[in-house]
mmCIF file of C-alpha atoms in Angstrom:
data_model
loop_
_atom_site.group_PDB
_atom_site.id
_atom_site.type_symbol
_atom_site.label_atom_id
_atom_site.label_comp_id
_atom_site.label_asym_id
_atom_site.label_seq_id
_atom_site.Cartn_x
_atom_site.Cartn_y
_atom_site.Cartn_z
ATOM 1 C CA UNK A 19 -20.897 6.968 16.065
ATOM 2 C CA UNK A 20 -17.705 9.019 15.711
ATOM 3 C CA UNK A 21 -15.207 8.778 18.546
ATOM 4 C CA UNK A 22 -12.171 10.830 19.475
ATOM 5 C CA UNK A 23 -10.036 8.022 18.104
ATOM 6 C CA UNK A 24 -11.784 8.263 14.731
ATOM 7 C CA UNK A 25 -11.289 12.039 14.550
ATOM 8 C CA UNK A 26 -7.599 11.987 15.449
ATOM 9 C CA UNK A 27 -6.538 8.557 14.126
ATOM 10 C CA UNK A 28 -5.088 5.788 16.215
ATOM 11 C CA UNK A 29 -1.524 6.113 17.452
ATOM 12 C CA UNK A 30 0.577 2.957 17.370
ATOM 13 C CA UNK A 31 4.163 1.990 16.667
ATOM 14 C CA UNK A 32 4.855 0.617 13.151
ATOM 15 C CA UNK A 33 5.197 -3.017 14.234
ATOM 16 C CA UNK A 34 2.007 -2.873 16.239
ATOM 17 C CA UNK A 35 0.260 -1.287 13.255
ATOM 18 C CA UNK A 36 1.150 -4.247 11.029
ATOM 19 C CA UNK A 37 -0.230 -6.649 13.628
ATOM 20 C CA UNK A 38 -3.362 -4.516 13.912
ATOM 21 C CA UNK A 39 -3.966 -4.756 10.158
ATOM 22 C CA UNK A 40 -3.435 -8.537 10.346
ATOM 23 C CA UNK A 41 -6.070 -8.734 13.095
ATOM 24 C CA UNK A 42 -8.375 -6.510 11.053
ATOM 25 C CA UNK A 43 -8.040 -8.913 8.101
ATOM 26 C CA UNK A 44 -8.886 -11.900 10.373
ATOM 27 C CA UNK A 45 -6.109 -13.945 8.780
ATOM 28 C CA UNK A 46 -6.689 -16.764 11.246
ATOM 29 C CA UNK A 47 -10.111 -17.464 9.732
ATOM 30 C CA UNK A 48 -9.112 -19.391 6.628
ATOM 31 C CA UNK A 49 -12.158 -21.606 6.250
ATOM 32 C CA UNK A 50 -13.344 -20.132 2.949
ATOM 33 C CA UNK A 51 -9.961 -20.791 1.373
ATOM 34 C CA UNK A 52 -10.112 -24.519 2.149
ATOM 35 C CA UNK A 53 -12.406 -25.027 -0.819
ATOM 36 C CA UNK A 54 -9.367 -24.751 -3.062
ATOM 37 C CA UNK A 55 -7.946 -27.909 -1.459
ATOM 38 C CA UNK A 56 -11.149 -29.696 -2.397
ATOM 39 C CA UNK A 57 -10.908 -28.284 -5.929
ATOM 40 C CA UNK A 58 -7.322 -29.511 -6.221
ATOM 41 C CA UNK A 59 -8.311 -32.998 -5.054
ATOM 42 C CA UNK A 60 -11.160 -33.087 -7.591
ATOM 43 C CA UNK A 61 -8.788 -32.554 -10.518
ATOM 44 C CA UNK A 62 -7.627 -35.508 -12.605
ATOM 45 C CA UNK A 63 -4.343 -36.800 -11.185
ATOM 46 C CA UNK A 64 -2.171 -35.447 -14.057
ATOM 47 C CA UNK A 65 -3.586 -31.943 -13.549
ATOM 48 C CA UNK A 66 -2.820 -31.748 -9.832
ATOM 49 C CA UNK A 67 0.823 -30.891 -10.479
ATOM 50 C CA UNK A 68 0.241 -28.978 -13.702
ATOM 51 C CA UNK A 69 1.926 -25.562 -13.421
ATOM 52 C CA UNK A 70 -0.931 -23.672 -15.057
ATOM 53 C CA UNK A 71 -3.511 -25.242 -12.761
ATOM 54 C CA UNK A 72 -1.439 -24.524 -9.657
ATOM 55 C CA UNK A 73 -0.878 -20.904 -10.685
ATOM 56 C CA UNK A 74 -4.603 -20.478 -11.290
ATOM 57 C CA UNK A 75 -5.347 -21.844 -7.826
ATOM 58 C CA UNK A 76 -2.682 -19.595 -6.282
ATOM 59 C CA UNK A 77 -4.121 -16.485 -7.945
ATOM 60 C CA UNK A 78 -7.629 -17.474 -6.859
ATOM 61 C CA UNK A 79 -6.362 -17.936 -3.298
ATOM 62 C CA UNK A 80 -4.898 -14.428 -3.274
ATOM 63 C CA UNK A 81 -8.201 -13.087 -4.610
ATOM 64 C CA UNK A 82 -10.184 -14.879 -1.904
ATOM 65 C CA UNK A 83 -7.872 -13.675 0.864
ATOM 66 C CA UNK A 84 -8.120 -10.055 -0.322
ATOM 67 C CA UNK A 85 -11.911 -10.234 -0.682
ATOM 68 C CA UNK A 86 -12.262 -11.658 2.823
ATOM 69 C CA UNK A 87 -9.896 -9.025 4.229
ATOM 70 C CA UNK A 88 -11.911 -6.242 2.599
ATOM 71 C CA UNK A 89 -15.226 -7.684 3.767
ATOM 72 C CA UNK A 90 -14.208 -8.070 7.409
ATOM 73 C CA UNK A 91 -12.492 -4.658 7.465
ATOM 74 C CA UNK A 92 -15.656 -2.970 6.210
ATOM 75 C CA UNK A 93 -17.729 -5.085 8.604
ATOM 76 C CA UNK A 94 -15.604 -3.859 11.515
ATOM 77 C CA UNK A 95 -16.031 -0.240 10.446
ATOM 78 C CA UNK A 96 -19.792 -0.662 10.234
ATOM 79 C CA UNK A 97 -19.927 -2.480 13.571
ATOM 80 C CA UNK A 98 -17.773 0.180 15.192
ATOM 81 C CA UNK A 99 -19.853 3.056 13.912
ATOM 82 C CA UNK A 100 -23.269 1.603 14.735
ATOM 83 C CA UNK A 101 -22.168 0.355 18.151
ATOM 84 C CA UNK A 102 -22.923 -3.333 17.575
ATOM 85 C CA UNK A 103 -19.291 -4.409 18.017
ATOM 86 C CA UNK A 104 -19.026 -2.470 21.271
ATOM 87 C CA UNK A 105 -22.080 -4.358 22.526
ATOM 88 C CA UNK A 106 -20.879 -7.769 21.350
ATOM 89 C CA UNK A 107 -17.264 -7.378 22.446
ATOM 90 C CA UNK A 108 -17.752 -5.310 25.592
ATOM 91 C CA UNK A 109 -16.755 -6.200 29.162
ATOM 92 C CA UNK A 110 -20.088 -7.996 29.647
ATOM 93 C CA UNK A 111 -19.128 -10.510 26.950
ATOM 94 C CA UNK A 112 -15.844 -11.991 28.217
ATOM 95 C CA UNK A 113 -15.972 -14.959 25.832
ATOM 96 C CA UNK A 114 -15.411 -12.645 22.879
ATOM 97 C CA UNK A 115 -11.856 -11.559 22.113
ATOM 98 C CA UNK A 116 -11.731 -7.789 22.146
ATOM 99 C CA UNK A 117 -8.247 -7.856 20.664
ATOM 100 C CA UNK A 118 -9.751 -9.128 17.402
ATOM 101 C CA UNK A 119 -11.370 -5.712 16.977
ATOM 102 C CA UNK A 120 -8.508 -3.211 16.487
ATOM 103 C CA UNK A 121 -10.966 -0.359 15.988
ATOM 104 C CA UNK A 122 -12.400 -0.909 19.459
ATOM 105 C CA UNK A 123 -8.950 -1.102 21.048
ATOM 106 C CA UNK A 124 -7.791 2.039 19.220
ATOM 107 C CA UNK A 125 -5.004 0.208 17.372
ATOM 108 C CA UNK A 126 -6.522 1.438 14.086
ATOM 109 C CA UNK A 127 -8.821 4.294 13.188
ATOM 110 C CA UNK A 128 -11.886 3.864 10.939
ATOM 111 C CA UNK A 129 -10.273 5.885 8.093
ATOM 112 C CA UNK A 130 -7.276 3.546 8.215
ATOM 113 C CA UNK A 131 -9.541 0.508 8.129
ATOM 114 C CA UNK A 132 -11.500 1.914 5.186
ATOM 115 C CA UNK A 133 -8.334 2.645 3.209
ATOM 116 C CA UNK A 134 -7.134 -0.887 3.946
ATOM 117 C CA UNK A 135 -10.451 -2.310 2.782
ATOM 118 C CA UNK A 136 -10.350 -0.484 -0.537
ATOM 119 C CA UNK A 137 -6.716 -1.468 -1.079
ATOM 120 C CA UNK A 138 -7.791 -5.096 -0.641
ATOM 121 C CA UNK A 139 -10.629 -4.578 -3.138
ATOM 122 C CA UNK A 140 -8.140 -3.367 -5.750
ATOM 123 C CA UNK A 141 -5.788 -6.286 -5.107
ATOM 124 C CA UNK A 142 -8.712 -8.712 -5.227
ATOM 125 C CA UNK A 143 -9.805 -7.371 -8.609
ATOM 126 C CA UNK A 144 -6.279 -7.796 -9.959
ATOM 127 C CA UNK A 145 -5.933 -11.318 -8.573
ATOM 128 C CA UNK A 146 -9.354 -12.352 -9.915
ATOM 129 C CA UNK A 147 -8.392 -11.047 -13.336
ATOM 130 C CA UNK A 148 -5.105 -12.932 -13.275
ATOM 131 C CA UNK A 149 -6.788 -16.185 -12.216
ATOM 132 C CA UNK A 150 -9.310 -15.936 -15.052
ATOM 133 C CA UNK A 151 -6.731 -14.965 -17.680
ATOM 134 C CA UNK A 152 -4.266 -17.761 -16.889
ATOM 135 C CA UNK A 153 -6.920 -20.434 -16.288
ATOM 136 C CA UNK A 154 -6.979 -23.338 -18.764
ATOM 137 C CA UNK A 155 -10.713 -22.778 -19.428
ATOM 138 C CA UNK A 156 -12.995 -19.730 -19.462
ATOM 139 C CA UNK A 157 -16.648 -20.796 -19.140
ATOM 140 C CA UNK A 158 -18.873 -17.747 -18.783
ATOM 141 C CA UNK A 159 -20.706 -19.209 -15.795
ATOM 142 C CA UNK A 160 -17.461 -19.648 -13.817
ATOM 143 C CA UNK A 161 -16.370 -16.081 -14.564
ATOM 144 C CA UNK A 162 -19.812 -14.773 -13.571
ATOM 145 C CA UNK A 163 -19.801 -16.760 -10.314
ATOM 146 C CA UNK A 164 -16.322 -15.463 -9.497
ATOM 147 C CA UNK A 165 -17.429 -11.849 -9.967
ATOM 148 C CA UNK A 166 -20.738 -12.324 -8.134
ATOM 149 C CA UNK A 167 -19.101 -13.876 -5.079
ATOM 150 C CA UNK A 168 -16.546 -11.067 -4.884
ATOM 151 C CA UNK A 169 -19.124 -8.278 -5.149
ATOM 152 C CA UNK A 170 -21.603 -9.898 -2.763
ATOM 153 C CA UNK A 171 -19.114 -10.798 -0.032
ATOM 154 C CA UNK A 172 -17.533 -7.344 0.048
ATOM 155 C CA UNK A 173 -20.994 -5.837 0.458
ATOM 156 C CA UNK A 174 -21.999 -8.072 3.365
ATOM 157 C CA UNK A 175 -21.892 -5.076 5.723
ATOM 158 C CA UNK A 176 -20.836 -2.294 3.335
ATOM 159 C CA UNK A 177 -22.318 -0.646 0.287
ATOM 160 C CA UNK A 178 -25.545 -2.558 -0.263
ATOM 161 C CA UNK A 179 -25.209 -3.965 3.299
ATOM 162 C CA UNK A 180 -26.710 -7.278 2.236
ATOM 163 C CA UNK A 181 -26.700 -8.689 5.776
ATOM 164 C CA UNK A 182 -28.900 -5.775 6.859
ATOM 165 C CA UNK A 183 -31.526 -6.702 4.279
ATOM 166 C CA UNK A 184 -32.040 -10.402 4.930
ATOM 167 C CA UNK A 185 -29.276 -11.817 2.741
ATOM 168 C CA UNK A 186 -26.754 -12.752 5.445
ATOM 169 C CA UNK A 187 -27.206 -16.511 5.242
ATOM 170 C CA UNK A 188 -27.336 -16.512 1.433
ATOM 171 C CA UNK A 189 -24.039 -14.630 1.208
ATOM 172 C CA UNK A 190 -22.282 -16.831 3.796
ATOM 173 C CA UNK A 191 -23.250 -20.080 2.071
ATOM 174 C CA UNK A 192 -23.325 -18.802 -1.505
ATOM 175 C CA UNK A 193 -19.813 -17.396 -1.431
ATOM 176 C CA UNK A 194 -18.338 -20.659 -0.131
ATOM 177 C CA UNK A 195 -20.358 -22.611 -2.713
ATOM 178 C CA UNK A 196 -19.155 -20.352 -5.519
ATOM 179 C CA UNK A 197 -15.551 -20.428 -4.364
ATOM 180 C CA UNK A 198 -15.455 -24.154 -4.891
ATOM 181 C CA UNK A 199 -17.508 -24.351 -8.070
ATOM 182 C CA UNK A 200 -15.965 -21.381 -9.937
ATOM 183 C CA UNK A 201 -12.264 -22.342 -9.713
ATOM 184 C CA UNK A 202 -13.142 -25.921 -10.634
ATOM 185 C CA UNK A 203 -14.920 -24.576 -13.708
ATOM 186 C CA UNK A 204 -11.923 -22.429 -14.622
ATOM 187 C CA UNK A 205 -9.641 -25.445 -14.349
ATOM 188 C CA UNK A 206 -11.802 -28.023 -16.124
ATOM 189 C CA UNK A 207 -14.404 -26.087 -18.090
ATOM 190 C CA UNK A 208 -17.285 -28.056 -16.573
ATOM 191 C CA UNK A 209 -18.771 -29.293 -13.292
ATOM 192 C CA UNK A 210 -20.311 -32.697 -12.580
ATOM 193 C CA UNK A 211 -23.138 -33.491 -10.205
ATOM 194 C CA UNK A 212 -20.697 -34.824 -7.613
ATOM 195 C CA UNK A 213 -18.736 -31.568 -7.770
ATOM 196 C CA UNK A 214 -21.964 -29.641 -7.161
ATOM 197 C CA UNK A 215 -22.761 -31.886 -4.178
ATOM 198 C CA UNK A 216 -19.366 -31.170 -2.664
ATOM 199 C CA UNK A 217 -19.810 -27.457 -3.330
ATOM 200 C CA UNK A 218 -23.143 -27.519 -1.463
ATOM 201 C CA UNK A 219 -21.652 -29.430 1.474
ATOM 202 C CA UNK A 220 -18.670 -27.091 1.593
ATOM 203 C CA UNK A 221 -20.921 -24.025 1.321
ATOM 204 C CA UNK A 222 -22.975 -25.110 4.315
ATOM 205 C CA UNK A 223 -19.816 -25.144 6.445
ATOM 206 C CA UNK A 224 -19.344 -21.369 6.891
ATOM 207 C CA UNK A 225 -23.109 -20.992 7.170
ATOM 208 C CA UNK A 226 -23.283 -23.501 10.014
ATOM 209 C CA UNK A 227 -20.850 -21.608 12.151
ATOM 210 C CA UNK A 228 -21.951 -18.168 10.963
ATOM 211 C CA UNK A 229 -25.550 -18.696 12.103
ATOM 212 C CA UNK A 230 -24.352 -19.559 15.598
ATOM 213 C CA UNK A 231 -22.325 -16.327 15.674
ATOM 214 C CA UNK A 232 -25.415 -14.438 14.556
ATOM 215 C CA UNK A 233 -27.445 -16.154 17.258
ATOM 216 C CA UNK A 234 -24.967 -14.966 19.878
ATOM 217 C CA UNK A 235 -25.062 -11.431 18.442
ATOM 218 C CA UNK A 236 -28.854 -11.341 18.081
ATOM 219 C CA UNK A 237 -29.591 -8.505 20.513
ATOM 220 C CA UNK A 238 -26.938 -6.122 19.216
ATOM 221 C CA UNK A 239 -27.667 -6.967 15.568
ATOM 222 C CA UNK A 240 -31.390 -6.383 16.070
ATOM 223 C CA UNK A 241 -30.676 -3.017 17.685
ATOM 224 C CA UNK A 242 -28.876 -1.762 14.555
ATOM 225 C CA UNK A 243 -31.290 -3.304 12.052
ATOM 226 C CA UNK A 244 -29.205 -6.236 10.802
ATOM 227 C CA UNK A 245 -31.717 -8.782 9.472
ATOM 228 C CA UNK A 246 -30.359 -12.270 10.081
ATOM 229 C CA UNK A 247 -32.343 -15.411 10.818
ATOM 230 C CA UNK A 248 -31.560 -14.854 14.493
ATOM 231 C CA UNK A 249 -33.052 -11.339 14.508
ATOM 232 C CA UNK A 250 -36.130 -11.874 12.321
ATOM 233 C CA UNK A 251 -37.185 -15.243 13.765
ATOM 234 C CA UNK A 252 -38.190 -16.108 17.294
ATOM 235 C CA UNK A 253 -35.573 -18.013 19.327
ATOM 236 C CA UNK A 254 -37.502 -21.222 18.631
ATOM 237 C CA UNK A 255 -37.856 -20.349 14.953
ATOM 238 C CA UNK A 256 -34.134 -19.667 14.698
ATOM 239 C CA UNK A 257 -33.351 -23.010 16.346
ATOM 240 C CA UNK A 258 -35.671 -24.776 13.896
ATOM 241 C CA UNK A 259 -34.035 -22.984 10.963
ATOM 242 C CA UNK A 260 -30.531 -24.009 12.037
ATOM 243 C CA UNK A 261 -31.713 -27.559 12.683
ATOM 244 C CA UNK A 262 -33.239 -27.682 9.201
ATOM 245 C CA UNK A 263 -30.010 -26.479 7.588
ATOM 246 C CA UNK A 264 -28.035 -29.068 9.555
ATOM 247 C CA UNK A 265 -30.452 -31.778 8.439
ATOM 248 C CA UNK A 266 -30.225 -30.555 4.834
ATOM 249 C CA UNK A 267 -26.486 -31.223 4.874
ATOM 250 C CA UNK A 268 -27.127 -34.829 5.902
ATOM 251 C CA UNK A 269 -29.845 -35.247 3.292
ATOM 252 C CA UNK A 270 -27.532 -33.944 0.549
ATOM 253 C CA UNK A 271 -24.820 -36.384 1.587
ATOM 254 C CA UNK A 272 -27.114 -39.399 1.842
ATOM 255 C CA UNK A 273 -29.336 -38.437 -1.079
ATOM 256 C CA UNK A 274 -26.437 -37.961 -3.491
ATOM 257 C CA UNK A 275 -25.324 -41.549 -2.863
ATOM 258 C CA UNK A 276 -28.880 -42.901 -3.093
ATOM 259 C CA UNK A 277 -29.325 -41.197 -6.483
ATOM 260 C CA UNK A 278 -26.000 -42.450 -7.795
ATOM 261 C CA UNK A 279 -24.448 -38.970 -7.992
ATOM 262 C CA UNK A 280 -21.885 -39.871 -5.326
ATOM 263 C CA UNK A 281 -20.276 -43.256 -4.558
ATOM 264 C CA UNK A 282 -22.421 -45.534 -2.392
ATOM 265 C CA UNK A 283 -19.850 -45.302 0.411
ATOM 266 C CA UNK A 284 -19.809 -41.475 0.459
ATOM 267 C CA UNK A 285 -22.225 -41.190 3.450
ATOM 268 C CA UNK A 286 -20.128 -43.681 5.418
ATOM 269 C CA UNK A 287 -17.007 -41.556 5.000
ATOM 270 C CA UNK A 288 -18.968 -38.427 5.935
ATOM 271 C CA UNK A 289 -20.416 -39.945 9.137
ATOM 272 C CA UNK A 290 -18.034 -37.909 11.375
ATOM 273 C CA UNK A 291 -19.446 -34.686 9.899
ATOM 274 C CA UNK A 292 -23.024 -35.866 10.361
ATOM 275 C CA UNK A 293 -22.327 -36.860 13.980
ATOM 276 C CA UNK A 294 -20.539 -33.628 14.836
ATOM 277 C CA UNK A 295 -23.437 -31.584 13.440
ATOM 278 C CA UNK A 296 -25.747 -33.347 15.889
ATOM 279 C CA UNK A 297 -23.347 -32.588 18.740
ATOM 280 C CA UNK A 298 -23.079 -28.983 17.591
ATOM 281 C CA UNK A 299 -26.845 -28.499 17.581
ATOM 282 C CA UNK A 300 -27.238 -30.187 20.974
ATOM 283 C CA UNK A 301 -24.500 -27.977 22.421
ATOM 284 C CA UNK A 302 -26.022 -24.785 21.077
ATOM 285 C CA UNK A 303 -29.739 -25.296 21.617
ATOM 286 C CA UNK A 304 -30.045 -27.994 24.277
ATOM 287 C CA UNK A 305 -27.133 -26.982 26.491
ATOM 288 C CA UNK A 306 -27.351 -23.291 25.551
ATOM 289 C CA UNK A 307 -23.634 -22.871 24.806
ATOM 290 C CA UNK A 308 -23.848 -20.995 21.495
ATOM 291 C CA UNK A 309 -20.203 -19.953 21.267
ATOM 292 C CA UNK A 310 -18.950 -23.485 21.874
ATOM 293 C CA UNK A 311 -21.398 -24.658 19.206
ATOM 294 C CA UNK A 312 -19.868 -22.101 16.836
ATOM 295 C CA UNK A 313 -16.410 -23.494 17.588
ATOM 296 C CA UNK A 314 -17.690 -27.018 16.927
ATOM 297 C CA UNK A 315 -19.055 -25.746 13.605
ATOM 298 C CA UNK A 316 -15.610 -24.541 12.598
ATOM 299 C CA UNK A 317 -14.130 -27.903 13.555
ATOM 300 C CA UNK A 318 -16.856 -29.727 11.627
ATOM 301 C CA UNK A 319 -16.180 -27.639 8.514
ATOM 302 C CA UNK A 320 -12.452 -28.286 8.605
ATOM 303 C CA UNK A 321 -12.979 -31.987 9.215
ATOM 304 C CA UNK A 322 -15.420 -32.061 6.282
ATOM 305 C CA UNK A 323 -12.737 -30.623 4.009
ATOM 306 C CA UNK A 324 -10.312 -33.375 5.049
ATOM 307 C CA UNK A 325 -12.958 -36.017 4.386
ATOM 308 C CA UNK A 326 -13.877 -34.581 0.971
ATOM 309 C CA UNK A 327 -10.242 -34.466 -0.074
ATOM 310 C CA UNK A 328 -9.807 -38.082 1.017
ATOM 311 C CA UNK A 329 -12.917 -39.119 -0.926
ATOM 312 C CA UNK A 330 -11.682 -37.399 -4.067
ATOM 313 C CA UNK A 331 -8.226 -38.927 -3.870
ATOM 314 C CA UNK A 332 -9.744 -42.395 -3.505
ATOM 315 C CA UNK A 333 -12.150 -41.774 -6.391
ATOM 316 C CA UNK A 334 -9.212 -40.493 -8.442
ATOM 317 C CA UNK A 335 -7.245 -43.671 -7.763
ATOM 318 C CA UNK A 336 -10.178 -45.690 -9.023
ATOM 319 C CA UNK A 337 -10.179 -43.719 -12.249
ATOM 320 C CA UNK A 338 -6.527 -44.479 -13.024
#
């Protein structure tokens, strides 16, 4: 779909243009970046204030922010052109914030959004390179995970269009998983079983609010051929899938303690996350309020980060 706005370019004042680019980059969605707080808390106490470690984390943060900005910019261009964003953010969907889509409002044109996306790709590549070069350790697996997450996330709706070919949920969870595991590997050169457990729990966070978004967008996504769990499964099948993923998070938390990978008290600390997941599922599929369930998923993810950081600081004190 090519509109008059796309042919002529959007007309805005300079200040408004800056705000439009900020909305395009979705800077208020910072949930992927929170993994770096968990990574920091996992470090041995002497390393938490080490200049080299902090610079590595800062460079990785810049890389993540640029990758996310590129991915959502390209996603908005794709959604604008195929009409799915117009359907999801139209006047018949008042719960969605149209202002978050500057292409739909005319604040930016698709060519401007594409140029912004590629500029972010370049900056992301530079920041990733810097983070790897200055990191204290350089395990091949951590470098490979860093590169894979960057390439996959950018192509969620662009290039290979992974979300259109059944990989949406894998990319959402896998990127978050990798963005905790890879920087930890760069900082320490290794990764323990407990680190992997926390990476899995953290990775399920973005997935467990992303799948509710996809459930809300099911009709429009199906119309343009985006293959998510919500579009390829029946409504009941999708509900079962999301329930299974929610249960998997609990099983990972409880099972890691039962197997001695995590402290015995780990599930007790994580009880608020387990409880909120149950509330989230009930809200979405028993009460039918999918968008509120998505919001609860975001809250659950952020609360989980706080709990994981607290766990790691306590474990660190015990190691002193």
